[in-house]
Coordinates of C-alpha atoms in Angstrom, one line a residue:
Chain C
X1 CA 132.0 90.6 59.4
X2 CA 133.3 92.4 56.2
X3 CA 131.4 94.2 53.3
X4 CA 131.3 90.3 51.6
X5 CA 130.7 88.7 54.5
X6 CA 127.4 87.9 55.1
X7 CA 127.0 85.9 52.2
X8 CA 130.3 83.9 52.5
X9 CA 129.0 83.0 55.8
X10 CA 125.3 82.3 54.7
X11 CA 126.9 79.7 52.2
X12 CA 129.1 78.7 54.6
X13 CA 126.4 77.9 57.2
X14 CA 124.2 76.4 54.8
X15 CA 127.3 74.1 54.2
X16 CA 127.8 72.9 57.8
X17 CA 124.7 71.9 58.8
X18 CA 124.4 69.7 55.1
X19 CA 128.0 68.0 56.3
X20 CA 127.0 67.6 59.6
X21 CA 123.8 66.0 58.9
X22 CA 125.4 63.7 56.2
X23 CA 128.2 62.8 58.1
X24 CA 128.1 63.7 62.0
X25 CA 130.7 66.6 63.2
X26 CA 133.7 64.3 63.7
X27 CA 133.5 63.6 59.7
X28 CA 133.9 67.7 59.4
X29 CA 136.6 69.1 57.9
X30 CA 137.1 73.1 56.2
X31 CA 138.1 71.2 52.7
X32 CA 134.2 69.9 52.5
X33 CA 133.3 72.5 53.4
X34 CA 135.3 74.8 50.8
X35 CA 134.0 72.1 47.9
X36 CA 130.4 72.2 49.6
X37 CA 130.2 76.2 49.1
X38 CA 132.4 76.4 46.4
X39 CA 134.6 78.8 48.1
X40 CA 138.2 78.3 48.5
X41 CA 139.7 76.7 51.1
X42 CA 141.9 80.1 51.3
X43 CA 138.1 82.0 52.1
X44 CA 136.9 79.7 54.3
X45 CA 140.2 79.7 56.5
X46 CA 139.9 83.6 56.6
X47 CA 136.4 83.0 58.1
X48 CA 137.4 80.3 60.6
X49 CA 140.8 78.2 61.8
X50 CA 139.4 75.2 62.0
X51 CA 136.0 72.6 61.9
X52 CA 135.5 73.6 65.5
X53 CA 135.5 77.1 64.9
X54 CA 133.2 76.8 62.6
X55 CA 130.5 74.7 64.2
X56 CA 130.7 77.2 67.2
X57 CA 130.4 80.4 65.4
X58 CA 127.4 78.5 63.6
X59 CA 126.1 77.4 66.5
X60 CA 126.0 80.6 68.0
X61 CA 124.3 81.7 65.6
X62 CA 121.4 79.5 65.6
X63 CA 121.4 80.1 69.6
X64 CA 120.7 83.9 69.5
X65 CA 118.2 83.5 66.6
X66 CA 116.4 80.5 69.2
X67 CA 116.3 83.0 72.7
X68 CA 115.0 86.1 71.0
X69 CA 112.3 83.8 69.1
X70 CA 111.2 82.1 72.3
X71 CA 111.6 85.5 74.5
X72 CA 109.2 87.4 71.8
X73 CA 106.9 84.2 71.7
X74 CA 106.9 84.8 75.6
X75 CA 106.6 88.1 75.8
X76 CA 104.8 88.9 73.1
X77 CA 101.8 86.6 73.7
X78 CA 98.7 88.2 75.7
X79 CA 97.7 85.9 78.7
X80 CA 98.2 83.8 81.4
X81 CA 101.8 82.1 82.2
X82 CA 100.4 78.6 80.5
X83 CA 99.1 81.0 77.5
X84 CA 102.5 82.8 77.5
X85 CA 104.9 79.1 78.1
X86 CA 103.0 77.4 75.6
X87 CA 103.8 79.9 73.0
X88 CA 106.8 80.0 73.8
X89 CA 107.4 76.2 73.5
X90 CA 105.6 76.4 70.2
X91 CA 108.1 78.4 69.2
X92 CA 110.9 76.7 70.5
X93 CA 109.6 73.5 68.3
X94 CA 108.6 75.0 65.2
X95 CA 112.3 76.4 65.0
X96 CA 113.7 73.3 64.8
X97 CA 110.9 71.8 62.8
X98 CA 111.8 74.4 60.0
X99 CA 115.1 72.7 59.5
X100 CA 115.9 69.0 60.7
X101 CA 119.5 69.5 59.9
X102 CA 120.0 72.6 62.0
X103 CA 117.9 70.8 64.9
X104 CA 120.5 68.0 65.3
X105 CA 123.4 70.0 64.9
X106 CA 121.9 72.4 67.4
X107 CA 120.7 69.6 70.0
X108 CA 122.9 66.2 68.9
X109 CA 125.8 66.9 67.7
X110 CA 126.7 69.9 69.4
X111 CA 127.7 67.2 72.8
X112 CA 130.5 65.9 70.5
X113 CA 132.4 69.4 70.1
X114 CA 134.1 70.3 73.8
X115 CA 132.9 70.4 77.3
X116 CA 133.0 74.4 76.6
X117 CA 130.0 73.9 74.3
X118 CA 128.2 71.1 76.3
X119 CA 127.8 73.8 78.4
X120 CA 126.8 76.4 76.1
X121 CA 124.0 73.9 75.7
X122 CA 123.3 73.8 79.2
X123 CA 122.8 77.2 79.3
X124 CA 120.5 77.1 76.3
X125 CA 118.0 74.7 78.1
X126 CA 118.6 77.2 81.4
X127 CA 116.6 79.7 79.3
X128 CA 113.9 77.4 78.8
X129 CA 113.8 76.4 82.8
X130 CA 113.4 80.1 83.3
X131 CA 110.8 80.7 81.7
X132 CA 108.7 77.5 83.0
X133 CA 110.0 78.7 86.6
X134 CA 108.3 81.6 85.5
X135 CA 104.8 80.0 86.7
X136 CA 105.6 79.5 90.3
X137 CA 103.2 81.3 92.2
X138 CA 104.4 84.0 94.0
X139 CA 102.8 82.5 97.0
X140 CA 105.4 79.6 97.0
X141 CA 108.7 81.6 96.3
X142 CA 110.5 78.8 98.6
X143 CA 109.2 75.7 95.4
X144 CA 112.7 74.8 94.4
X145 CA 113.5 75.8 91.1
X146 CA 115.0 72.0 90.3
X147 CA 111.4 71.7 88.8
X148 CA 112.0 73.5 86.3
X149 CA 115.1 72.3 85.5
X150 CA 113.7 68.6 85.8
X151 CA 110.5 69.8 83.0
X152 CA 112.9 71.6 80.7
X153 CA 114.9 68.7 80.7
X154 CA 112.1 66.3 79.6
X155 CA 111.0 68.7 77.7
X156 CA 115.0 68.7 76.1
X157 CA 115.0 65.1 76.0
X158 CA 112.4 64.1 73.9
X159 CA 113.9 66.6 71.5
X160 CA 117.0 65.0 71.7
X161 CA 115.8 61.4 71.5
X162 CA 113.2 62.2 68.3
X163 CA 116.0 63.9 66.3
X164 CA 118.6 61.4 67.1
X165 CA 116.2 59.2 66.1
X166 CA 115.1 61.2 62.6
X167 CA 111.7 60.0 62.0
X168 CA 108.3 60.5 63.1
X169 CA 105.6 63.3 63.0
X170 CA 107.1 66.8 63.7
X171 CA 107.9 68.1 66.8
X172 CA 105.2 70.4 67.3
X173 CA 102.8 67.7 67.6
X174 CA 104.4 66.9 71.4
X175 CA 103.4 70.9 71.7
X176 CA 100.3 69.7 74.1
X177 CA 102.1 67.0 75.7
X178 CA 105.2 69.3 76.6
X179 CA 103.1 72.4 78.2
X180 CA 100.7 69.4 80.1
X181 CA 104.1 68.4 81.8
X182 CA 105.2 72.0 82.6
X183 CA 102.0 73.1 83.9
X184 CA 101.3 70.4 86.1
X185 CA 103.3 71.4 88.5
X186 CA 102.9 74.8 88.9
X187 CA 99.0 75.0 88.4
X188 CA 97.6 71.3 89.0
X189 CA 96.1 68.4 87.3
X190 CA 93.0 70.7 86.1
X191 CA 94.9 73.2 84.1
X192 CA 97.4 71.4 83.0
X193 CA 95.0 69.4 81.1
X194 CA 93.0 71.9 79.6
X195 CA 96.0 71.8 77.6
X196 CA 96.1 68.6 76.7
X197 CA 92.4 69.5 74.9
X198 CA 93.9 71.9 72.9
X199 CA 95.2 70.8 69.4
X200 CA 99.1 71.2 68.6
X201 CA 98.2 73.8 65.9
X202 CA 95.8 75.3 63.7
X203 CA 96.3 74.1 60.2
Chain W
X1 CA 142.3 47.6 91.0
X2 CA 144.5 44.4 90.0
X3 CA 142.1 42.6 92.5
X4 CA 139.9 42.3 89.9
X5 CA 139.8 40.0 86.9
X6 CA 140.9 41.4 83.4
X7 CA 137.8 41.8 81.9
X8 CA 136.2 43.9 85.4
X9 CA 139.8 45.7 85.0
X10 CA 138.8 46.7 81.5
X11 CA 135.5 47.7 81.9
X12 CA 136.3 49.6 84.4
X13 CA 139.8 51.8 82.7
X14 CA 137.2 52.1 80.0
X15 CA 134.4 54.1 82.5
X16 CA 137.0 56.0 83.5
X17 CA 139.0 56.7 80.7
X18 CA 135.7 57.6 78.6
X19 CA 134.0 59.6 81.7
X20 CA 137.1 61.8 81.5
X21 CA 138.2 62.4 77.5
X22 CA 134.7 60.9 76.2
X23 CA 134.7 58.7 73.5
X24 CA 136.2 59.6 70.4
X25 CA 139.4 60.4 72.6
X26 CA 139.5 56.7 73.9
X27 CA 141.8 54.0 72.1
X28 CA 142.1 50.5 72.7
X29 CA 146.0 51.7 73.8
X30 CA 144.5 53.7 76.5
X31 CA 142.6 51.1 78.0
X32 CA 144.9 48.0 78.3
X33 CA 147.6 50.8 79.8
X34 CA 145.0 51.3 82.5
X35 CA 144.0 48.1 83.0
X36 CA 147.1 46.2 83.1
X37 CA 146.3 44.1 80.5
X38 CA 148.1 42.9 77.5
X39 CA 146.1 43.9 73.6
X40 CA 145.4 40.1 73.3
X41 CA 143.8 40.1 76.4
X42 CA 141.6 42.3 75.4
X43 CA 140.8 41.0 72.3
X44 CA 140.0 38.2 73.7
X45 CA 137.2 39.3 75.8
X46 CA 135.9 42.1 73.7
X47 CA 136.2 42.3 69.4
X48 CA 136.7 46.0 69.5
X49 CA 136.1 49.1 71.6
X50 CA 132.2 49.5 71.2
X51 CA 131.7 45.9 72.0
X52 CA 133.8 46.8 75.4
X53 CA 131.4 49.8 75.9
X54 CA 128.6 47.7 75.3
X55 CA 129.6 45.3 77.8
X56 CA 129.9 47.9 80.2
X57 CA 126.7 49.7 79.7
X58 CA 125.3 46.1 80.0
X59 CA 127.3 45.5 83.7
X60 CA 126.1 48.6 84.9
X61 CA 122.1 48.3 83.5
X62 CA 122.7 44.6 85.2
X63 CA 124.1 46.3 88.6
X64 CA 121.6 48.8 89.3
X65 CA 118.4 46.6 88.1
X66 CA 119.9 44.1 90.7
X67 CA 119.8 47.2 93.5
X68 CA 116.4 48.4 92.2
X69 CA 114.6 45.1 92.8
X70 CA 116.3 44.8 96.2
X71 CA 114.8 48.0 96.9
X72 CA 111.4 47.5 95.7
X73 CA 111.4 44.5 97.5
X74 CA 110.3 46.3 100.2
X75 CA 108.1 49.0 99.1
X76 CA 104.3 47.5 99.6
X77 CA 102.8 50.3 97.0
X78 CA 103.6 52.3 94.0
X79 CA 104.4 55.3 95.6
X80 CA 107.1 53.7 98.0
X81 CA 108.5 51.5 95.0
X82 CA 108.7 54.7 92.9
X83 CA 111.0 56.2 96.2
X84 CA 113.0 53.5 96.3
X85 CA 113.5 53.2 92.7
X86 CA 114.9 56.4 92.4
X87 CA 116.8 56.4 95.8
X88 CA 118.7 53.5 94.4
X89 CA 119.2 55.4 90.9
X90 CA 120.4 58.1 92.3
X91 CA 122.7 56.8 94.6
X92 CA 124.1 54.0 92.1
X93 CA 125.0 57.4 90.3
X94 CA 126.2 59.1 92.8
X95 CA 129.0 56.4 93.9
X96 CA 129.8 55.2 90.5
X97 CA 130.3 59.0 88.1
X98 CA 132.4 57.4 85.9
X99 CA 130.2 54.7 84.8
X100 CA 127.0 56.9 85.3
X101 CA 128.9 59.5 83.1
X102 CA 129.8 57.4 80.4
X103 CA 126.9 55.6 80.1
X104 CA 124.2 58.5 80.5
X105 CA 126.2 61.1 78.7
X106 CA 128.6 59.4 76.4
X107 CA 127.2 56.3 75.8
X108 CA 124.8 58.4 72.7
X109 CA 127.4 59.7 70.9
X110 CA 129.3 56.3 70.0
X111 CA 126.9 55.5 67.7
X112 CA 123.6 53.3 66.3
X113 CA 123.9 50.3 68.4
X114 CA 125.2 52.3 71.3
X115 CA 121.6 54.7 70.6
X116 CA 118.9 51.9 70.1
X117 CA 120.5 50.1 73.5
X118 CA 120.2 53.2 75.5
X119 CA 116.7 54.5 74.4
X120 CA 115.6 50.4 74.7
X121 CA 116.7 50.7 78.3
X122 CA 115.1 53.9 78.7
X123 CA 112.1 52.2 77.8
X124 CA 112.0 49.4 80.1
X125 CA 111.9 51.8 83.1
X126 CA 108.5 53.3 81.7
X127 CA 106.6 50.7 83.3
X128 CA 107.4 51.6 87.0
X129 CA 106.2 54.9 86.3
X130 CA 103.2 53.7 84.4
X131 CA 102.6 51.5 87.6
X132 CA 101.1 54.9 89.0
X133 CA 98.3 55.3 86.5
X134 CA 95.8 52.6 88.3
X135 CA 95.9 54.8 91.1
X136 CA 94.9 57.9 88.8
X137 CA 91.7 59.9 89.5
X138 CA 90.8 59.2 85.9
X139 CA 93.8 56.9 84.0
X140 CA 92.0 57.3 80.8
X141 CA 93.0 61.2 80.7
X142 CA 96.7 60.6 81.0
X143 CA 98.3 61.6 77.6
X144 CA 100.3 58.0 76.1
X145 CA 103.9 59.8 76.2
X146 CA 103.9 60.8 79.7
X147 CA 106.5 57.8 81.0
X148 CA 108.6 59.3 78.5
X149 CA 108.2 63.1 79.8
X150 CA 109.1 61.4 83.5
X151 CA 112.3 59.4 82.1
X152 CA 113.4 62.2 80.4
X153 CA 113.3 64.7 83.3
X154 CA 114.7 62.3 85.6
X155 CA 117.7 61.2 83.4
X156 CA 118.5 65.1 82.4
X157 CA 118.9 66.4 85.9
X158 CA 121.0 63.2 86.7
X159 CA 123.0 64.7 83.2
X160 CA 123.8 67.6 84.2
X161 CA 124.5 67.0 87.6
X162 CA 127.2 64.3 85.8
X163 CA 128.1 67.2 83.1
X164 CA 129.1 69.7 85.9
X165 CA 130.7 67.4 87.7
X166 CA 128.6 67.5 90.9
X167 CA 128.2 63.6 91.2
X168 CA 127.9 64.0 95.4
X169 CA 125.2 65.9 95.0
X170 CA 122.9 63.6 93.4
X171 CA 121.0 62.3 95.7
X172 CA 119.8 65.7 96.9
X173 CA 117.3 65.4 93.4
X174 CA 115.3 62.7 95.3
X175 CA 112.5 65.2 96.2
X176 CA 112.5 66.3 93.0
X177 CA 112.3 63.5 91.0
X178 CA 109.4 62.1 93.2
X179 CA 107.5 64.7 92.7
X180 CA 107.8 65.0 89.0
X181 CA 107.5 61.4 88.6
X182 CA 104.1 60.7 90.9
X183 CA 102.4 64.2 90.3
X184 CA 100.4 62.9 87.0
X185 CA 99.7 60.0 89.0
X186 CA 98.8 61.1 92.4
X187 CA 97.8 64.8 91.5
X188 CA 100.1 67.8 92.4
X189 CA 99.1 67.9 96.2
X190 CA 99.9 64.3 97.6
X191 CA 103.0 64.2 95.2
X192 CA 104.9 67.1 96.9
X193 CA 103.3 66.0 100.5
X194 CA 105.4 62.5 99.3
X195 CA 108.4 65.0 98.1
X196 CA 108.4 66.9 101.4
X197 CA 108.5 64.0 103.6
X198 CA 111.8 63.1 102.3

């Protein structure tokens, strides 16, 4: 990025997730987005080749923001692995609570851009199966780690469906439902529902 | 292929055709090249090519419904329906990637009537799973969504075995999904005795 950059690109950004959210990613083209920022369209080409370019380098961007969000909520939090993957999935919601638009573009419409980034996506929801994986007992190092991939995928899929969707109460309030399913599992029926108790935030 | 009649000839060049350049890269053109069949022909049978899609998301819900109550037929409690259920799933996946891929991955990004029939369909296999909640410890505990946790991790590990390209090996997530889908039910311990024995 160049001394000017950062701000062309903020704009730009800001931009493409509006368009997409308005009109899906096929509807995307770098004119829009010029008259959305108010760039030129000679700016915006210097910054990207095409619509696809730009949705990737966006999405990119919202991807590293995501993993280091939900690998400090992980990290970070003081506890037990259901203490630890529940803030974690907290975070993981609230992120795309803040901003709808981002959420879908993130989740929904990334599927329409390639099979390249179909799989970028796959990778993002791999980071999520590793950290529920995370709770198998080291006394079971054979469980098979299809679990996890099977939890993070429900877990992916109710995202999906409730954005695609674009209504209802926000995400976090699946945050009890979501760790319930992920602990069950790995810790039993008992645990698990101690988390069900638990309210989806304090406010 | 010309065994069939035009309009199984059609649905069909369209699973294929849409499994393999999605969607947005599949024209009406495409389709009646494949399936040998003149444009009137197909507009005939179909107004345009969502209403095709449609009709083949409909064939296939018809299909594997038809296989799942054969199966469940003989399943004389929850827990063996819920095997056979997903045995038959899985397999009716398995040997048909092109319509499983079109209509589990593609199918959503067609558009609004495309969306509310999938998530409708997604629906109607809640109850199976719900099935499992009389034979709950304590059923009243059970959070309302949880059908829609078990869908969901079913159909995504079916997705991305689809995605990757590793239709064969679908049927190798039976253990899995049984376990995820009867564990709320049956608690953690008979669910993955269930799992193992398969």
């Amino acid at each position: 990025m160049g001394a000017r950059g950062p701000t062309e690109r903020e704009r730009i950004r800001a931009a493409l997730i509006d368009l997409v959210d308005e009109g899906g990613y096929e509807a995307l083209e770098l004119r829009s987005i010029a008259e959305r920022t108010g760039l030129s369209s000679s700016a915006v080409a210097r910054e990207f080749p095409n619509p696809e370019a730009c949705f990737v380098a966006i999405w990119e961007e919202i991807d590293a923001e995501l993993a280091s969000l939900l690998n400090d909520a992980y990290e970070n939090e003081e506890g037990d692995w259901p203490v630890r993957l529940r803030a974690a999935l907290d975070a993981f919601l609230g992120f795309l609570d803040v901003d709808p638009g981002r959420a879908r573009l993130y989740v929904v419409e990334v599927m329409l851009v390639s099979e390249a980034m179909r799989a970028r996506r796959e990778a993002a929801q791999a980071r999520l199966a590793a950290i529920i994986g995370r709770g198998r007992q080291e006394s079971e190092d054979d469980a098979p780690s299809k679990i996890a991939e099977a939890v993070s995928g429900a877990v992916w899929y109710r995202v999906e469906s409730r954005l695609r969707r674009g209504d209802g109460p926000a995400l976090r309030a699946e945050l009890p439902l979501m760790t319930y399913f992920a602990v069950l599992p790995y810790r039993g029926t008992e645990i698990a529902r101690a988390q069900l108790a638990r309210r989806s935030h304090p406010e | 292929m010309l065994a069939h009649k035009p309009r199984e000839r059609i649905l069909i060049a369209l699973a294929e055709l849409v499994a393999k350049r999605g969607y947005p890269g599949t024209t009406v053109e495409h389709i009646v090249k494949r399936a040998v069949v003149s444009r009137s022909t197909f507009y005939e049978l179909f107004s345009n090519r969502e209403a095709a899609l449609l009709a083949l998301f409909d064939a296939a819900q018809k299909a594997l419904a038809k296989g799942v109550a054969e199966a469940a037929k003989e399943a004389d409690d929850w827990p063996s329906r819920v095997v056979a259920v997903l045995r038959t799933f899985l397999g009716y996946c398995s040997e048909n990637p092109a319509v499983a891929r079109t209509c589990l991955v593609e199918f959503v990004t067609v558009g609004s009537a495309a969306i509310a029939r999938y998530e409708q369909s997604m629906e109607e296999i809640a109850p199976l799973f719900a099935g499992g909640r009389e034979l709950a410890a304590d059923p009243e505990e059970l959070p309302e969504a949880l059908e829609d946790m078990v869908v969901g991790s079913v159909v995504w590990l079916v997705h991305q075995r689809l995605l990757r390209g590793e239709a064969a090996r679908i049927p190798d997530l039976l253990p899995t999904a049984v376990e995820i889908a009867t564990s709320p039910y049956l608690g953690e311990h008979k669910a993955a005795a269930l799992a193992a024995g398969l």
